[in-house]
Structures are given as structure tokens and as C-alpha cells.
CSV table of N, CA and C in Angstrom, one decimal:
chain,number,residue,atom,x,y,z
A,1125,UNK,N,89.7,125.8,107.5
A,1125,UNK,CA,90.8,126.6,107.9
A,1125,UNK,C,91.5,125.9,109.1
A,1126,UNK,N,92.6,125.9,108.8
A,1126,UNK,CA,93.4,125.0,109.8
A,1126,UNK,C,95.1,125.7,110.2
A,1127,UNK,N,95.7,124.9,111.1
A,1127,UNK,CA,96.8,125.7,111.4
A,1127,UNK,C,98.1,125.0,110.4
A,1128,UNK,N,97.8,124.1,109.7
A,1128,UNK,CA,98.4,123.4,108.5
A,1128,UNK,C,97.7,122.1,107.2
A,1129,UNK,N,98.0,121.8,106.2
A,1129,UNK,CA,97.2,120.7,105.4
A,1129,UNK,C,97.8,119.3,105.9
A,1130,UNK,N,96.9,118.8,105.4
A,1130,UNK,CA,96.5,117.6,106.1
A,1130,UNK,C,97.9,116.5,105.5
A,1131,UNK,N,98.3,117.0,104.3
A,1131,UNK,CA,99.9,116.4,104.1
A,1131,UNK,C,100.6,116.8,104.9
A,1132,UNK,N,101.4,118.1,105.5
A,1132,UNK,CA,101.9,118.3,106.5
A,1132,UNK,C,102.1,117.9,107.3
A,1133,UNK,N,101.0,118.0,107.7
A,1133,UNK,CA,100.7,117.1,109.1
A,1133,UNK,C,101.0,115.5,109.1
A,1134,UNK,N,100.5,114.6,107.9
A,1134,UNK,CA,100.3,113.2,108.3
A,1134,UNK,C,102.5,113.5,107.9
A,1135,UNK,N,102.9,113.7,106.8
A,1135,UNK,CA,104.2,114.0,107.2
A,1135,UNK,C,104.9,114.1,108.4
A,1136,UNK,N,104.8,115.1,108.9
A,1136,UNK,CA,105.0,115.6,110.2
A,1136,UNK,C,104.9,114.5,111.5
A,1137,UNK,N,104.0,113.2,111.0
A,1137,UNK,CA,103.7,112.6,112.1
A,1137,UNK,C,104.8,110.8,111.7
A,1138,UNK,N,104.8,110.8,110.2
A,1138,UNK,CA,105.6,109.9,110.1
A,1138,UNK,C,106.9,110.2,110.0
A,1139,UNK,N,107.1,111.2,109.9
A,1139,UNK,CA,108.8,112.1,110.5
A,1139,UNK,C,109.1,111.4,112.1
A,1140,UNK,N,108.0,111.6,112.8
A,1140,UNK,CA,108.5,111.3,114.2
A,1140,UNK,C,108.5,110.1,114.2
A,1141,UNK,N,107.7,109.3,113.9
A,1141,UNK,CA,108.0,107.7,113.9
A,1141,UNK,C,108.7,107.2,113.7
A,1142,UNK,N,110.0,108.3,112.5
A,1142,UNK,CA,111.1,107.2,112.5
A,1142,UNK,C,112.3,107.1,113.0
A,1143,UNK,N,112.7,106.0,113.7
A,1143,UNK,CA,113.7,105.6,114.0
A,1143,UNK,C,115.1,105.2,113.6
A,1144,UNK,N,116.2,105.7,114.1
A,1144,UNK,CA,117.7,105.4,113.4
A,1144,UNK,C,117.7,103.9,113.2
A,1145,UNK,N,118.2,102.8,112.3
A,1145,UNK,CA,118.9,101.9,111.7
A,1145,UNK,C,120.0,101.6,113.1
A,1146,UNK,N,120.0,100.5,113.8
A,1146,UNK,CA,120.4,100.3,115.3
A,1146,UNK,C,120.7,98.8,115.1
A,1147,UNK,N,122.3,98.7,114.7
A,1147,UNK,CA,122.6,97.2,114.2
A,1147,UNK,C,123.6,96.9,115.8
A,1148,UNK,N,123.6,95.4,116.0
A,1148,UNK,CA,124.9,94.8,117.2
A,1148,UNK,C,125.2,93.9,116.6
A,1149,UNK,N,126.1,92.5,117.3
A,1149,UNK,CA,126.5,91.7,116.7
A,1149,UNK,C,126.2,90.6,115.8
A,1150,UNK,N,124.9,90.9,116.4
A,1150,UNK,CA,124.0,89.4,115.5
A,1150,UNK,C,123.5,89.8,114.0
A,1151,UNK,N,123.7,91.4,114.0
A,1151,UNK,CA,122.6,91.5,112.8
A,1151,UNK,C,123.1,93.3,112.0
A,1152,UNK,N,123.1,93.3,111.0
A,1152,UNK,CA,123.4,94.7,110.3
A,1152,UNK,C,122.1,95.4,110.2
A,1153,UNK,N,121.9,96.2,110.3
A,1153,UNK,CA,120.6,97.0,109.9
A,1153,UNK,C,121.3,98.4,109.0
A,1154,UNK,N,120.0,98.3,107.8
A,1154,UNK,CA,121.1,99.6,106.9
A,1154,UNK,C,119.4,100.0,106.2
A,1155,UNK,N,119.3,101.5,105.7
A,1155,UNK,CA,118.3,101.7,105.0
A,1155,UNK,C,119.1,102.2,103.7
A,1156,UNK,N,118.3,101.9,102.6
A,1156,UNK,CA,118.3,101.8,101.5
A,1156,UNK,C,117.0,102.0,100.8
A,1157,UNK,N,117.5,102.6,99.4
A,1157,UNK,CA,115.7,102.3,98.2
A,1157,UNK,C,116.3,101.3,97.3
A,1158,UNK,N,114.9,101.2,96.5
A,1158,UNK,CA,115.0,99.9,95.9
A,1158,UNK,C,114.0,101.0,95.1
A,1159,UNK,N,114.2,101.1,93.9
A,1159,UNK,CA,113.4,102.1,92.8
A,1159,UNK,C,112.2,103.2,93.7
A,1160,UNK,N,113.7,104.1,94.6
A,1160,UNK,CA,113.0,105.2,95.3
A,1160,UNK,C,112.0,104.9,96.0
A,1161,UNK,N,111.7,103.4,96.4
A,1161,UNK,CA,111.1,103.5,97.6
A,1161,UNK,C,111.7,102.6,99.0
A,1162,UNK,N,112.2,103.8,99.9
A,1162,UNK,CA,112.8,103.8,101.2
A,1162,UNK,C,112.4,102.3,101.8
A,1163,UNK,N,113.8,101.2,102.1
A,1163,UNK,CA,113.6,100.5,102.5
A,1163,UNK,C,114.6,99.9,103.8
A,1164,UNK,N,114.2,99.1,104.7
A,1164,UNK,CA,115.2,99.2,105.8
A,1164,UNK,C,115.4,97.4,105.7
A,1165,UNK,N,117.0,97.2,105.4
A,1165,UNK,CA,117.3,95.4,105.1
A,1165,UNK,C,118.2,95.2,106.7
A,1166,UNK,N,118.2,94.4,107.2
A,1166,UNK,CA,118.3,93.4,108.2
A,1166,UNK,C,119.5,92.3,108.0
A,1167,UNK,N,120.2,92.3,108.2
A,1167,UNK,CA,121.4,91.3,107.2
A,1167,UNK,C,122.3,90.6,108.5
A,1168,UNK,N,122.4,89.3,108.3
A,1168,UNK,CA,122.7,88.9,109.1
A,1168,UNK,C,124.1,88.7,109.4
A,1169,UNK,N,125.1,89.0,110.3
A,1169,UNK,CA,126.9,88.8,110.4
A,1169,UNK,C,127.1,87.8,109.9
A,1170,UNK,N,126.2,86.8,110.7
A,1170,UNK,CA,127.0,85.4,110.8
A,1170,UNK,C,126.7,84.6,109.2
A,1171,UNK,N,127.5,84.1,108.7
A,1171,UNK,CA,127.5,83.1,107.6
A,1171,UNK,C,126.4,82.1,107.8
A,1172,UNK,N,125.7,81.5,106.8
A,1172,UNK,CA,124.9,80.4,107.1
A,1172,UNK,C,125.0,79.4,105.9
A,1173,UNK,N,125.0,78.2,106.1
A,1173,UNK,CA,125.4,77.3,104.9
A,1173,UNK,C,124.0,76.8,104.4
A,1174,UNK,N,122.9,76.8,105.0
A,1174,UNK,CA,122.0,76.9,103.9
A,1174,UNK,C,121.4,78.3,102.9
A,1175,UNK,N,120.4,77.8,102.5
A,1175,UNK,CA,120.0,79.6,102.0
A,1175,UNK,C,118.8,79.9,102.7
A,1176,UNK,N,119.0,81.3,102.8
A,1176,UNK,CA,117.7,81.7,104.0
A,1176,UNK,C,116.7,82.3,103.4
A,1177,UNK,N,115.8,82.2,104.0
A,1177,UNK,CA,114.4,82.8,103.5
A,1177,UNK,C,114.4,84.8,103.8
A,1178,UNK,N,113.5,84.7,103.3
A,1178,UNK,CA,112.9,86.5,103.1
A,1178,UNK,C,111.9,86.9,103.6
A,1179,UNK,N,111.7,87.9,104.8
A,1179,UNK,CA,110.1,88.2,104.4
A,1179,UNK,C,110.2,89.8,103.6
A,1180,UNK,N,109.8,89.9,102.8
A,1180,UNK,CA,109.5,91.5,102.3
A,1180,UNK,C,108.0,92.1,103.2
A,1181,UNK,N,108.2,93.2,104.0
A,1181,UNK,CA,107.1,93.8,104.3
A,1181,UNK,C,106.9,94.9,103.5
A,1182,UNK,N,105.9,95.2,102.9
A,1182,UNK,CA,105.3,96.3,102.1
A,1182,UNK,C,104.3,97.6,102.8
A,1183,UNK,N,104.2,98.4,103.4
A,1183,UNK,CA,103.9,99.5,104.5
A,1183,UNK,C,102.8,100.1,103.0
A,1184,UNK,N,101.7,100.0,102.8
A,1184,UNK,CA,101.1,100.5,101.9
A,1184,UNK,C,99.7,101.5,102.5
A,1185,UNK,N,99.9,101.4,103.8
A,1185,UNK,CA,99.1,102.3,104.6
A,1185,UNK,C,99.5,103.7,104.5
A,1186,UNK,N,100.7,104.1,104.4
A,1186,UNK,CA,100.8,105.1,104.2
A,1186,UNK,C,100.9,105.5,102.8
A,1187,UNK,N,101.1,105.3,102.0
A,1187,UNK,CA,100.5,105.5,100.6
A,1187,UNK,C,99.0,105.7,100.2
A,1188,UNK,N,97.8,105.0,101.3
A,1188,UNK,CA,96.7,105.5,100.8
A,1188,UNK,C,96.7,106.4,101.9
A,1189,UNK,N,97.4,106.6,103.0
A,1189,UNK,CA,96.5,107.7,103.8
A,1189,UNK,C,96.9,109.1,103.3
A,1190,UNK,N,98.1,109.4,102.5
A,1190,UNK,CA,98.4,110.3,101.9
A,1190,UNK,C,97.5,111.1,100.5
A,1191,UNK,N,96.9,109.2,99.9
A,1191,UNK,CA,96.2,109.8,99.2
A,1191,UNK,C,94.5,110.0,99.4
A,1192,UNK,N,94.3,109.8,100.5
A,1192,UNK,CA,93.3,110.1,101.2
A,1192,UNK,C,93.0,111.3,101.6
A,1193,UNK,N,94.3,112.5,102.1
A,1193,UNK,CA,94.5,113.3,102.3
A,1193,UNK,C,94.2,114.3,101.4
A,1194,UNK,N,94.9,114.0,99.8
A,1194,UNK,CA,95.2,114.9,98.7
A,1194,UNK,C,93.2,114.6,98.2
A,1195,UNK,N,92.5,113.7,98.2
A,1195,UNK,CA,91.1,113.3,98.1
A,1195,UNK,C,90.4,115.0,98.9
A,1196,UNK,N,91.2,115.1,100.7
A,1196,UNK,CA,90.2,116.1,100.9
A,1196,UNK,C,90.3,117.1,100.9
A,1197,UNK,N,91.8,117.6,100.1
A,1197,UNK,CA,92.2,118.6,100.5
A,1197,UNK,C,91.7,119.6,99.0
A,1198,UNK,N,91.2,119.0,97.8
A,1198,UNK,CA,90.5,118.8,96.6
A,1198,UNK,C,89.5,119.7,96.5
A,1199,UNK,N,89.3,120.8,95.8
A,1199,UNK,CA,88.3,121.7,95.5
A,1199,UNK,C,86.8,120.7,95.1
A,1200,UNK,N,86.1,120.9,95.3
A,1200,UNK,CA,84.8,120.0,95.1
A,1200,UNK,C,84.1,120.7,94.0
């Protein structure tokens, strides 16, 4: 018995962590999905004449802790 489930809550906690998209001159910041899953791209103003690299970061921690969650919240 609790004062909410344990989705709520880890919810509730990644709600506050996130931060507004905060672009200046050197750089665009915009969030976007890419087949519904929420992504934040980085884009640069300035033109560059070669081609630039990527890094893709993938946040899959919260994916299991969610389902780690729905694991205990599970009639046994």
C-alpha cells in the first residue's frame, strides 16, 4: 500500500528531469520522434563542407526501469 504505483512515480520523476530544447548561435536544438520515440537533434547553423559524423544516443534505461516496475506491480 502506497501513496501512488510505482509507474507514476518513476513518471513523475522523469517529468522533472526534463528540460526545455535551449538552442544560440552555434547550434539549433529541436525535439522531435522518429517512429514515436521522443528524440532531441542538435543541428548545427553553420554550413560545413565536409560531411559530419553522428552520434545516436539510445536512453534504454528507462525502458527497462519501467518495465521493471509493471514486473512488481504484477499479481503473483
Amino acid at each position: 500500500m502506497g501513496i501512488m504505483r510505482y509507474e507514476e512515480f518513476i513518471s513523475m520523476i522523469f517529468r522533472l528531469d526534463y528540460t526545455q530544447p535551449l538552442s544560440d548561435e552555434y547550434i539549433t536544438v529541436t525535439d522531435t520522434t522518429f517512429a514515436d520515440i521522443p528524440v532531441r537533434l542538435y543541428l548545427p547553423k553553420r554550413k560545413s563542407e565536409t560531411r559530419r559524423r553522428a552520434d545516436l544516443v539510445v536512453n534504454k534505461a528507462a525502458a527497462d526501469v519501467t518495465e521493471f516496475a509493471k514486473l512488481l506491480s504484477q499479481d503473483m
